[in-house]
Amino acid sequence: MATKRGPDLHKGVNMGKWRWFRVSLVLGSVFMILLIILYWDDVGASHLYLPPLSPRPAPHHSPTHPTPSFLSDINAFVNQFLEGTNDPTDSAPPDSANQSEHAEERYVPRREWKVHLTPIDPEKRLGQERRRQRLHDLCHHGDDLAFPGKNRSFDDIPNRELDHLIVDDRHGIIYCYVPKVACSNWKRIMIVLSESLLQEGVPYRDPLAVPQEMVHNSSLHFTFNKFWKRYGKFSRHLMKVKLQKYTKFLFVRDPFVRLISAYRNKFEQPNEEFYRRFALLMLRRYGNHSEPPAAVGDAFPAGIRPSFSEFVQYLLDPKTESDAPFNEHWRQVYRLCHPCQIQYDFVGQLETVEEDAEQLLRVLKVDNVVDFPPSHRNHTASSWQEDWFSRVPLVARRGLYRLYEPDFRLFGYSRPDSLLD
């Protein structure tokens, strides 16, 4: 019996050593991966190349500024680890149905960031500091201003509420878009900068050349709520790294004027989607129309559409948000962009959009790459508020102000005393 146990015991010892070796190898690999991720975090997110959502030719790096091979290897490995994609250093552009055989010859490499020899106007810089300081003070010290979600952390924000934060990894930019605040033009610029849309294999260079139907195409904009699908459990960590290292901006507008603009755009003009989703409900609940026409094509010729006063009633009705959150076109900015959880570097205002856009593009060092499209002067004017609210009862106006008061105060818009007193 002893002679039989000897070989078995020896075999068991060898198997134990082999198992221990395999466990050690796995643990060592995991440790190395964690070291690489921590190293990338320290070096900065701008070194990690994140491919856009649509294929494009790989950028041509200038031979006078070569990237160190060590960093390239690290970035390639981390990119593969996080995404499970092919080697991002592969320079061969993918085939595309609309890419001609000579597209590579016409491809224009990304121009380098611009270095300005003269500083930004001190008054403009000071204006931005005031806007940012106002946000900080009201978010962290403004005890008299309370609103849902004010004191939560970034980790507490549900993923579905991060869908307005567009990321451009090529230039290190995060833009929170607010509907009815020049967001179409800023989305055009983000498409150009990220090179997420190609024409015959070549990225668009002129924001106005981007087709209108593509501007709001969600597949062209890489937003925070898409991180989980791409990065899984690393998504929140990556969001925080980018929020720390990228330049973050948003544009805002007088809250009441934004509401008027949303009403004009969605309910004064024939819009089948908004008529079916919202107008029909408003007409039934507040417009004394028990059986309104089912289609906008039948309603508008008959002069049937919700009034602005009925739209205000809809916003104030508790049933509205119990059914579903506000649509993005009239949802408050603090709910879209989370200014108490995200420290924005630039806060623009639609009232000074040309001046602010010029300053922002210079801050981003891309004013030699894109120009902000010229503004068409058909904006809803602040001076129109008296006329629009003339048929809205005083109690409803005051209730509406309470609903949007956080936006008024956070972004420096005066209380409309003439409408509320």
Coordinates of C-alpha atoms in Angstrom, one line a residue:
M1 CA 0.0 0.0 0.0
A2 CA 2.9 2.3 0.8
T3 CA 4.5 1.8 -2.6
K4 CA 1.2 2.9 -4.3
R5 CA 0.7 6.0 -2.2
G6 CA 4.2 7.3 -3.0
P7 CA 3.6 8.0 -6.7
D8 CA 0.1 9.3 -6.0
L9 CA 1.4 11.7 -3.4
H10 CA 4.2 12.9 -5.7
K11 CA 1.7 13.4 -8.5
G12 CA -0.6 15.3 -6.2
V13 CA 2.2 17.6 -5.2
N14 CA 3.1 18.3 -8.8
M15 CA -0.6 19.1 -9.6
G16 CA -0.7 21.4 -6.6
K17 CA 2.3 23.3 -7.8
W18 CA 0.9 23.6 -11.3
R19 CA -2.4 25.0 -10.0
W20 CA -0.5 27.5 -7.8
F21 CA 1.5 28.6 -10.8
R22 CA -1.7 29.2 -12.9
V23 CA -3.3 31.1 -10.1
S24 CA -0.1 33.3 -9.7
L25 CA -0.1 33.9 -13.4
V26 CA -3.7 35.1 -13.4
L27 CA -3.2 37.3 -10.4
G28 CA -0.1 38.8 -11.9
S29 CA -1.9 39.6 -15.2
V30 CA -4.7 41.3 -13.3
F31 CA -2.2 43.3 -11.3
M32 CA -0.4 44.5 -14.4
I33 CA -3.7 45.5 -16.0
L34 CA -4.7 47.6 -12.9
L35 CA -1.2 49.2 -13.0
I36 CA -1.7 50.2 -16.6
I37 CA -5.2 51.7 -15.9
L38 CA -3.8 53.6 -13.0
Y39 CA -1.0 54.9 -15.1
W40 CA -3.4 56.0 -17.8
D41 CA -5.5 57.8 -15.2
D42 CA -2.4 59.7 -14.0
V43 CA -1.2 60.6 -17.5
G44 CA -4.5 61.9 -18.6
A45 CA -7.5 60.9 -20.6
S46 CA -6.4 62.9 -23.6
H47 CA -3.9 60.2 -24.4
L48 CA -6.6 57.6 -24.8
Y49 CA -8.0 57.6 -28.3
L50 CA -11.7 56.6 -28.4
P51 CA -12.9 55.8 -31.8
P52 CA -16.1 57.7 -33.0
L53 CA -19.3 55.9 -33.7
S54 CA -19.0 55.9 -37.5
P55 CA -15.9 54.8 -39.4
R56 CA -13.4 57.4 -40.6
P57 CA -9.8 57.4 -41.8
A58 CA -7.3 57.4 -39.0
P59 CA -5.7 60.8 -38.2
H60 CA -2.4 61.6 -39.8
H61 CA 0.1 62.5 -37.1
S62 CA 2.7 65.2 -38.0
P63 CA 6.2 63.7 -38.3
T64 CA 7.6 66.6 -36.3
H65 CA 5.6 65.6 -33.3
P66 CA 5.9 61.8 -33.0
T67 CA 4.1 60.1 -30.1
P68 CA 6.4 58.1 -27.9
S69 CA 6.2 54.4 -28.7
F70 CA 5.7 53.5 -25.0
L71 CA 2.6 55.6 -24.6
S72 CA 1.3 54.3 -27.9
D73 CA 1.7 50.7 -26.7
I74 CA 0.1 51.5 -23.4
N75 CA -2.9 53.3 -25.0
A76 CA -3.4 50.5 -27.6
F77 CA -3.5 47.9 -24.8
V78 CA -5.8 49.8 -22.6
N79 CA -8.1 50.6 -25.5
Q80 CA -8.3 46.9 -26.5
F81 CA -8.9 45.9 -22.8
L82 CA -11.7 48.4 -22.3
E83 CA -13.4 48.1 -25.6
G84 CA -12.5 44.6 -26.9
T85 CA -11.9 46.1 -30.4
N86 CA -9.1 45.8 -32.9
D87 CA -5.8 47.6 -32.5
P88 CA -6.6 51.3 -32.7
T89 CA -3.1 52.1 -34.1
D90 CA -4.1 50.4 -37.3
S91 CA -4.0 53.2 -39.8
A92 CA -6.0 51.5 -42.6
P93 CA -9.4 53.2 -42.9
P94 CA -12.4 50.9 -42.9
D95 CA -14.4 50.3 -46.1
S96 CA -17.5 52.4 -46.4
A97 CA -20.3 52.3 -48.9
N98 CA -20.0 56.0 -49.7
Q99 CA -16.2 56.1 -49.7
S100 CA -14.7 56.5 -53.2
E101 CA -11.4 54.9 -54.3
H102 CA -9.6 58.2 -54.1
A103 CA -11.0 59.3 -50.7
E104 CA -7.6 58.8 -49.0
E105 CA -6.1 61.4 -51.4
R106 CA -8.8 64.0 -50.5
Y107 CA -8.7 63.4 -46.8
V108 CA -7.6 66.5 -45.0
P109 CA -5.7 65.8 -41.8
R110 CA -6.9 67.4 -38.5
R111 CA -5.3 70.8 -38.0
E112 CA -3.4 71.3 -34.8
W113 CA -4.7 73.2 -31.9
K114 CA -4.2 76.9 -32.2
V115 CA -1.7 78.8 -30.0
H116 CA -2.8 82.4 -29.4
L117 CA -0.1 85.0 -28.8
T118 CA -2.6 87.5 -27.3
P119 CA -4.7 86.7 -24.2
I120 CA -8.5 86.6 -24.1
D121 CA -10.1 90.0 -23.2
P122 CA -9.9 90.2 -19.4
E123 CA -13.5 91.5 -19.2
K124 CA -14.7 88.4 -21.0
R125 CA -12.6 86.1 -18.8
L126 CA -14.0 87.9 -15.7
G127 CA -17.6 87.4 -17.0
Q128 CA -17.1 83.7 -17.2
E129 CA -15.6 83.6 -13.8
R130 CA -18.7 85.3 -12.4
R131 CA -21.0 82.8 -14.1
R132 CA -19.0 79.9 -12.8
Q133 CA -18.8 81.4 -9.3
R134 CA -22.5 82.0 -9.2
L135 CA -23.2 78.3 -10.0
H136 CA -20.7 77.2 -7.3
D137 CA -22.2 79.5 -4.6
L138 CA -25.8 78.6 -5.3
C139 CA -25.0 74.8 -5.5
H140 CA -22.9 74.6 -2.4
H141 CA -23.9 77.6 -0.2
G142 CA -27.3 78.7 -1.5
D143 CA -29.4 77.3 1.3
D144 CA -32.4 79.4 0.2
L145 CA -32.5 77.6 -3.2
A146 CA -33.7 74.1 -3.1
F147 CA -34.6 71.8 -6.0
P148 CA -34.6 68.0 -6.6
G149 CA -31.2 66.4 -7.0
K150 CA -29.3 69.5 -5.8
N151 CA -27.3 67.7 -3.2
R152 CA -26.8 64.3 -4.8
S153 CA -23.4 63.2 -6.0
F154 CA -22.4 62.5 -9.6
D155 CA -22.6 58.7 -8.9
D156 CA -26.2 59.2 -7.8
I157 CA -27.3 60.5 -11.3
P158 CA -29.1 57.7 -13.2
N159 CA -27.4 56.7 -16.5
R160 CA -30.5 57.7 -18.5
E161 CA -30.1 61.3 -17.2
L162 CA -26.6 61.6 -18.7
D163 CA -27.9 61.5 -22.3
H164 CA -27.2 65.2 -23.1
L165 CA -23.5 65.2 -22.4
I166 CA -21.7 64.8 -25.8
V167 CA -18.0 63.8 -25.7
D168 CA -15.4 64.7 -28.3
D169 CA -12.2 62.7 -27.4
R170 CA -10.2 64.1 -30.3
H171 CA -10.2 67.6 -28.7
G172 CA -11.0 66.8 -25.1
I173 CA -14.5 68.5 -25.1
I174 CA -17.7 67.7 -23.3
Y175 CA -20.8 69.6 -24.4
C176 CA -24.2 69.5 -22.6
Y177 CA -26.8 70.4 -25.2
V178 CA -30.0 72.2 -24.2
P179 CA -32.8 72.2 -26.8
K180 CA -33.9 75.6 -28.0
V181 CA -30.5 77.1 -27.1
A182 CA -28.6 77.0 -30.4
C183 CA -28.0 73.2 -29.8
S184 CA -28.4 72.4 -33.6
N185 CA -25.4 74.6 -34.4
W186 CA -23.3 73.3 -31.5
K187 CA -24.1 69.7 -32.5
R188 CA -22.9 70.5 -36.0
I189 CA -19.7 71.7 -34.6
M190 CA -19.3 68.6 -32.4
I191 CA -19.8 66.5 -35.6
V192 CA -17.1 68.4 -37.4
L193 CA -14.7 68.2 -34.5
S194 CA -15.2 64.5 -33.7
E195 CA -15.2 63.6 -37.5
S196 CA -18.1 61.3 -36.8
L197 CA -19.8 61.8 -40.2
L198 CA -18.1 61.3 -43.6
Q199 CA -18.9 62.4 -47.1
E200 CA -17.3 60.1 -49.6
G201 CA -14.9 59.0 -47.0
V202 CA -13.9 62.5 -46.0
P203 CA -15.0 64.2 -42.7
Y204 CA -17.2 67.3 -42.9
R205 CA -15.3 70.5 -42.4
D206 CA -18.1 73.0 -42.6
P207 CA -20.8 72.8 -39.9
L208 CA -23.5 74.2 -42.2
A209 CA -22.7 71.4 -44.7
V210 CA -23.9 68.7 -42.3
P211 CA -27.3 67.6 -43.5
Q212 CA -30.1 68.8 -41.3
E213 CA -31.6 65.3 -40.9
M214 CA -28.2 64.1 -39.5
V215 CA -27.7 66.9 -36.9
H216 CA -29.8 65.3 -34.2
N217 CA -29.0 61.7 -35.2
S218 CA -28.0 60.1 -31.9
S219 CA -25.6 57.6 -33.5
L220 CA -23.3 60.6 -34.4
H221 CA -22.9 61.8 -30.9
F222 CA -21.1 59.8 -28.2
T223 CA -22.9 60.7 -25.0
F224 CA -22.3 59.6 -21.4
N225 CA -25.3 57.4 -21.2
K226 CA -23.7 55.2 -23.9
F227 CA -20.5 54.6 -21.8
W228 CA -22.0 51.6 -20.0
K229 CA -22.6 49.7 -23.2
R230 CA -19.1 50.3 -24.4
Y231 CA -17.1 50.2 -21.2
G232 CA -19.2 48.3 -18.7
K233 CA -18.1 48.6 -15.1
F234 CA -15.4 51.1 -16.1
S235 CA -17.9 53.6 -17.4
R236 CA -18.3 55.8 -14.3
H237 CA -14.6 55.9 -13.7
L238 CA -14.0 57.0 -17.3
M239 CA -16.7 59.6 -17.0
K240 CA -15.0 61.1 -13.9
V241 CA -11.6 61.1 -15.6
K242 CA -13.0 63.0 -18.6
L243 CA -15.0 65.4 -16.5
Q244 CA -11.8 66.2 -14.6
K245 CA -9.5 66.6 -17.7
Y246 CA -11.8 67.8 -20.5
T247 CA -13.2 71.2 -21.2
K248 CA -16.9 71.2 -20.3
F249 CA -19.4 73.8 -21.6
L250 CA -23.1 74.5 -22.1
F251 CA -25.3 77.3 -23.3
V252 CA -28.4 78.6 -21.6
R253 CA -31.3 81.0 -22.2
D254 CA -33.9 83.0 -20.3
P255 CA -36.2 80.1 -19.0
F256 CA -39.5 81.8 -20.0
V257 CA -38.3 82.8 -23.4
R258 CA -37.0 79.2 -24.0
L259 CA -40.5 77.9 -23.1
I260 CA -42.1 80.3 -25.6
S261 CA -39.6 79.2 -28.3
A262 CA -40.4 75.5 -27.6
Y263 CA -44.1 76.2 -27.9
R264 CA -43.8 78.1 -31.1
N265 CA -41.6 75.4 -32.7
K266 CA -43.5 72.4 -31.6
F267 CA -47.2 73.5 -31.4
E268 CA -47.6 76.5 -33.7
Q269 CA -46.1 74.6 -36.6
P270 CA -47.5 71.3 -37.9
N271 CA -45.5 68.6 -36.1
E272 CA -47.1 65.2 -36.2
E273 CA -45.0 63.6 -33.5
F274 CA -45.5 66.4 -31.0
Y275 CA -49.2 66.7 -31.9
R276 CA -49.8 63.0 -31.2
R277 CA -47.6 62.8 -28.1
F278 CA -48.5 66.0 -26.3
A279 CA -51.0 68.3 -28.1
L280 CA -53.8 65.7 -28.2
L281 CA -53.5 65.3 -24.4
M282 CA -53.5 69.1 -23.8
L283 CA -56.6 69.6 -26.0
R284 CA -58.5 66.9 -24.1
R285 CA -57.5 68.0 -20.6
Y286 CA -57.4 71.7 -20.9
G287 CA -58.9 72.7 -24.3
N288 CA -62.5 71.4 -24.0
H289 CA -61.9 69.1 -27.0
S290 CA -63.2 65.7 -26.1
E291 CA -62.5 64.3 -29.5
P292 CA -59.9 66.3 -31.2
P293 CA -58.7 65.3 -34.7
A294 CA -56.3 62.4 -34.6
A295 CA -53.8 63.9 -37.0
V296 CA -52.1 67.3 -37.2
G297 CA -53.0 67.5 -40.9
D298 CA -56.7 67.6 -39.9
A299 CA -56.4 69.7 -36.8
F300 CA -54.4 72.7 -38.1
P301 CA -56.7 73.5 -41.1
A302 CA -59.6 73.6 -38.6
G303 CA -57.7 75.9 -36.3
I304 CA -57.4 73.3 -33.5
R305 CA -54.2 73.5 -31.6
P306 CA -53.3 74.0 -27.9
S307 CA -52.9 77.6 -26.8
F308 CA -49.9 78.8 -24.9
S309 CA -52.0 79.0 -21.7
E310 CA -53.0 75.4 -22.1
F311 CA -49.3 74.5 -22.6
V312 CA -48.5 76.2 -19.3
Q313 CA -51.4 74.3 -17.6
Y314 CA -49.8 71.1 -18.9
L315 CA -46.5 72.0 -17.4
L316 CA -48.0 72.8 -14.0
D317 CA -50.3 69.8 -13.8
P318 CA -48.8 67.1 -11.4
K319 CA -50.3 64.4 -13.7
T320 CA -47.8 65.4 -16.4
E321 CA -44.6 64.3 -14.6
S322 CA -46.4 61.4 -12.9
D323 CA -46.9 60.0 -16.5
A324 CA -43.4 60.7 -17.8
P325 CA -40.5 63.2 -17.3
F326 CA -40.7 66.5 -19.1
N327 CA -39.7 66.4 -22.7
E328 CA -36.2 67.7 -23.3
H329 CA -37.5 70.8 -25.0
W330 CA -39.0 72.1 -21.8
R331 CA -37.1 70.2 -19.2
Q332 CA -35.2 72.4 -16.8
V333 CA -31.5 72.9 -17.6
Y334 CA -30.5 71.8 -14.1
R335 CA -32.1 68.4 -14.9
L336 CA -30.5 68.2 -18.3
C337 CA -26.9 69.2 -17.4
H338 CA -26.5 68.8 -13.6
P339 CA -24.6 72.0 -12.9
C340 CA -24.3 71.1 -9.2
Q341 CA -22.5 67.8 -9.9
I342 CA -20.5 68.9 -13.0
Q343 CA -18.1 71.9 -12.8
Y344 CA -18.5 73.5 -16.1
D345 CA -15.6 75.5 -17.5
F346 CA -17.7 77.7 -19.8
V347 CA -21.3 78.9 -19.5
G348 CA -22.6 80.6 -22.6
Q349 CA -25.8 82.5 -23.0
L350 CA -28.0 82.6 -26.1
E351 CA -28.5 86.4 -25.6
T352 CA -24.8 86.9 -26.3
V353 CA -24.2 83.7 -28.4
E354 CA -22.0 85.3 -31.1
E355 CA -19.6 86.8 -28.6
D356 CA -19.6 83.8 -26.3
A357 CA -19.1 81.4 -29.2
E358 CA -16.1 83.3 -30.4
Q359 CA -14.6 83.2 -27.0
L360 CA -15.4 79.5 -26.4
L361 CA -13.9 78.3 -29.7
R362 CA -10.8 80.2 -28.8
V363 CA -10.7 78.7 -25.3
L364 CA -11.1 75.3 -26.9
K365 CA -8.3 76.2 -29.4
V366 CA -10.3 75.1 -32.4
D367 CA -11.2 78.5 -33.8
N368 CA -8.9 77.7 -36.7
V369 CA -10.8 74.4 -37.3
V370 CA -14.5 75.6 -37.2
D371 CA -16.5 78.8 -37.1
F372 CA -19.8 79.1 -35.3
P373 CA -22.5 79.3 -37.9
P374 CA -24.1 82.7 -38.3
S375 CA -27.3 83.2 -36.3
H376 CA -30.6 83.8 -38.0
R377 CA -32.4 86.6 -36.3
N378 CA -35.7 84.8 -35.8
H379 CA -35.1 84.1 -32.1
T380 CA -38.0 84.5 -29.7
A381 CA -37.3 87.9 -28.1
S382 CA -37.5 88.6 -24.4
S383 CA -39.6 91.6 -25.1
W384 CA -42.4 89.3 -26.3
Q385 CA -43.0 87.9 -22.8
E386 CA -45.7 90.4 -21.9
D387 CA -47.7 89.5 -25.0
W388 CA -47.3 85.7 -24.6
F389 CA -48.2 85.7 -20.9
S390 CA -51.1 88.2 -21.2
R391 CA -53.6 85.3 -21.4
V392 CA -51.9 83.2 -18.6
P393 CA -53.5 83.8 -15.2
L394 CA -51.3 85.4 -12.6
V395 CA -51.4 82.3 -10.3
A396 CA -50.2 80.1 -13.2
R397 CA -47.3 82.6 -14.0
R398 CA -46.2 82.4 -10.4
G399 CA -46.4 78.6 -10.4
L400 CA -44.4 78.5 -13.6
Y401 CA -41.7 80.7 -12.1
R402 CA -41.4 78.4 -9.1
L403 CA -41.0 75.5 -11.4
Y404 CA -38.2 77.1 -13.3
E405 CA -36.7 79.3 -10.5
P406 CA -33.6 77.2 -10.2
D407 CA -32.7 77.9 -13.8
F408 CA -33.4 81.6 -13.4
R409 CA -31.1 81.9 -10.4
L410 CA -28.4 79.4 -11.3
F411 CA -27.7 81.1 -14.6
G412 CA -28.1 84.7 -13.6
Y413 CA -31.5 85.6 -15.1
S414 CA -33.6 88.2 -13.3
R415 CA -37.0 87.4 -11.9
P416 CA -39.6 88.8 -14.3
D417 CA -41.3 91.0 -11.8
S418 CA -43.6 92.6 -14.3
L419 CA -45.2 89.2 -15.0
L420 CA -45.3 88.0 -11.4
D421 CA -46.3 91.1 -9.3

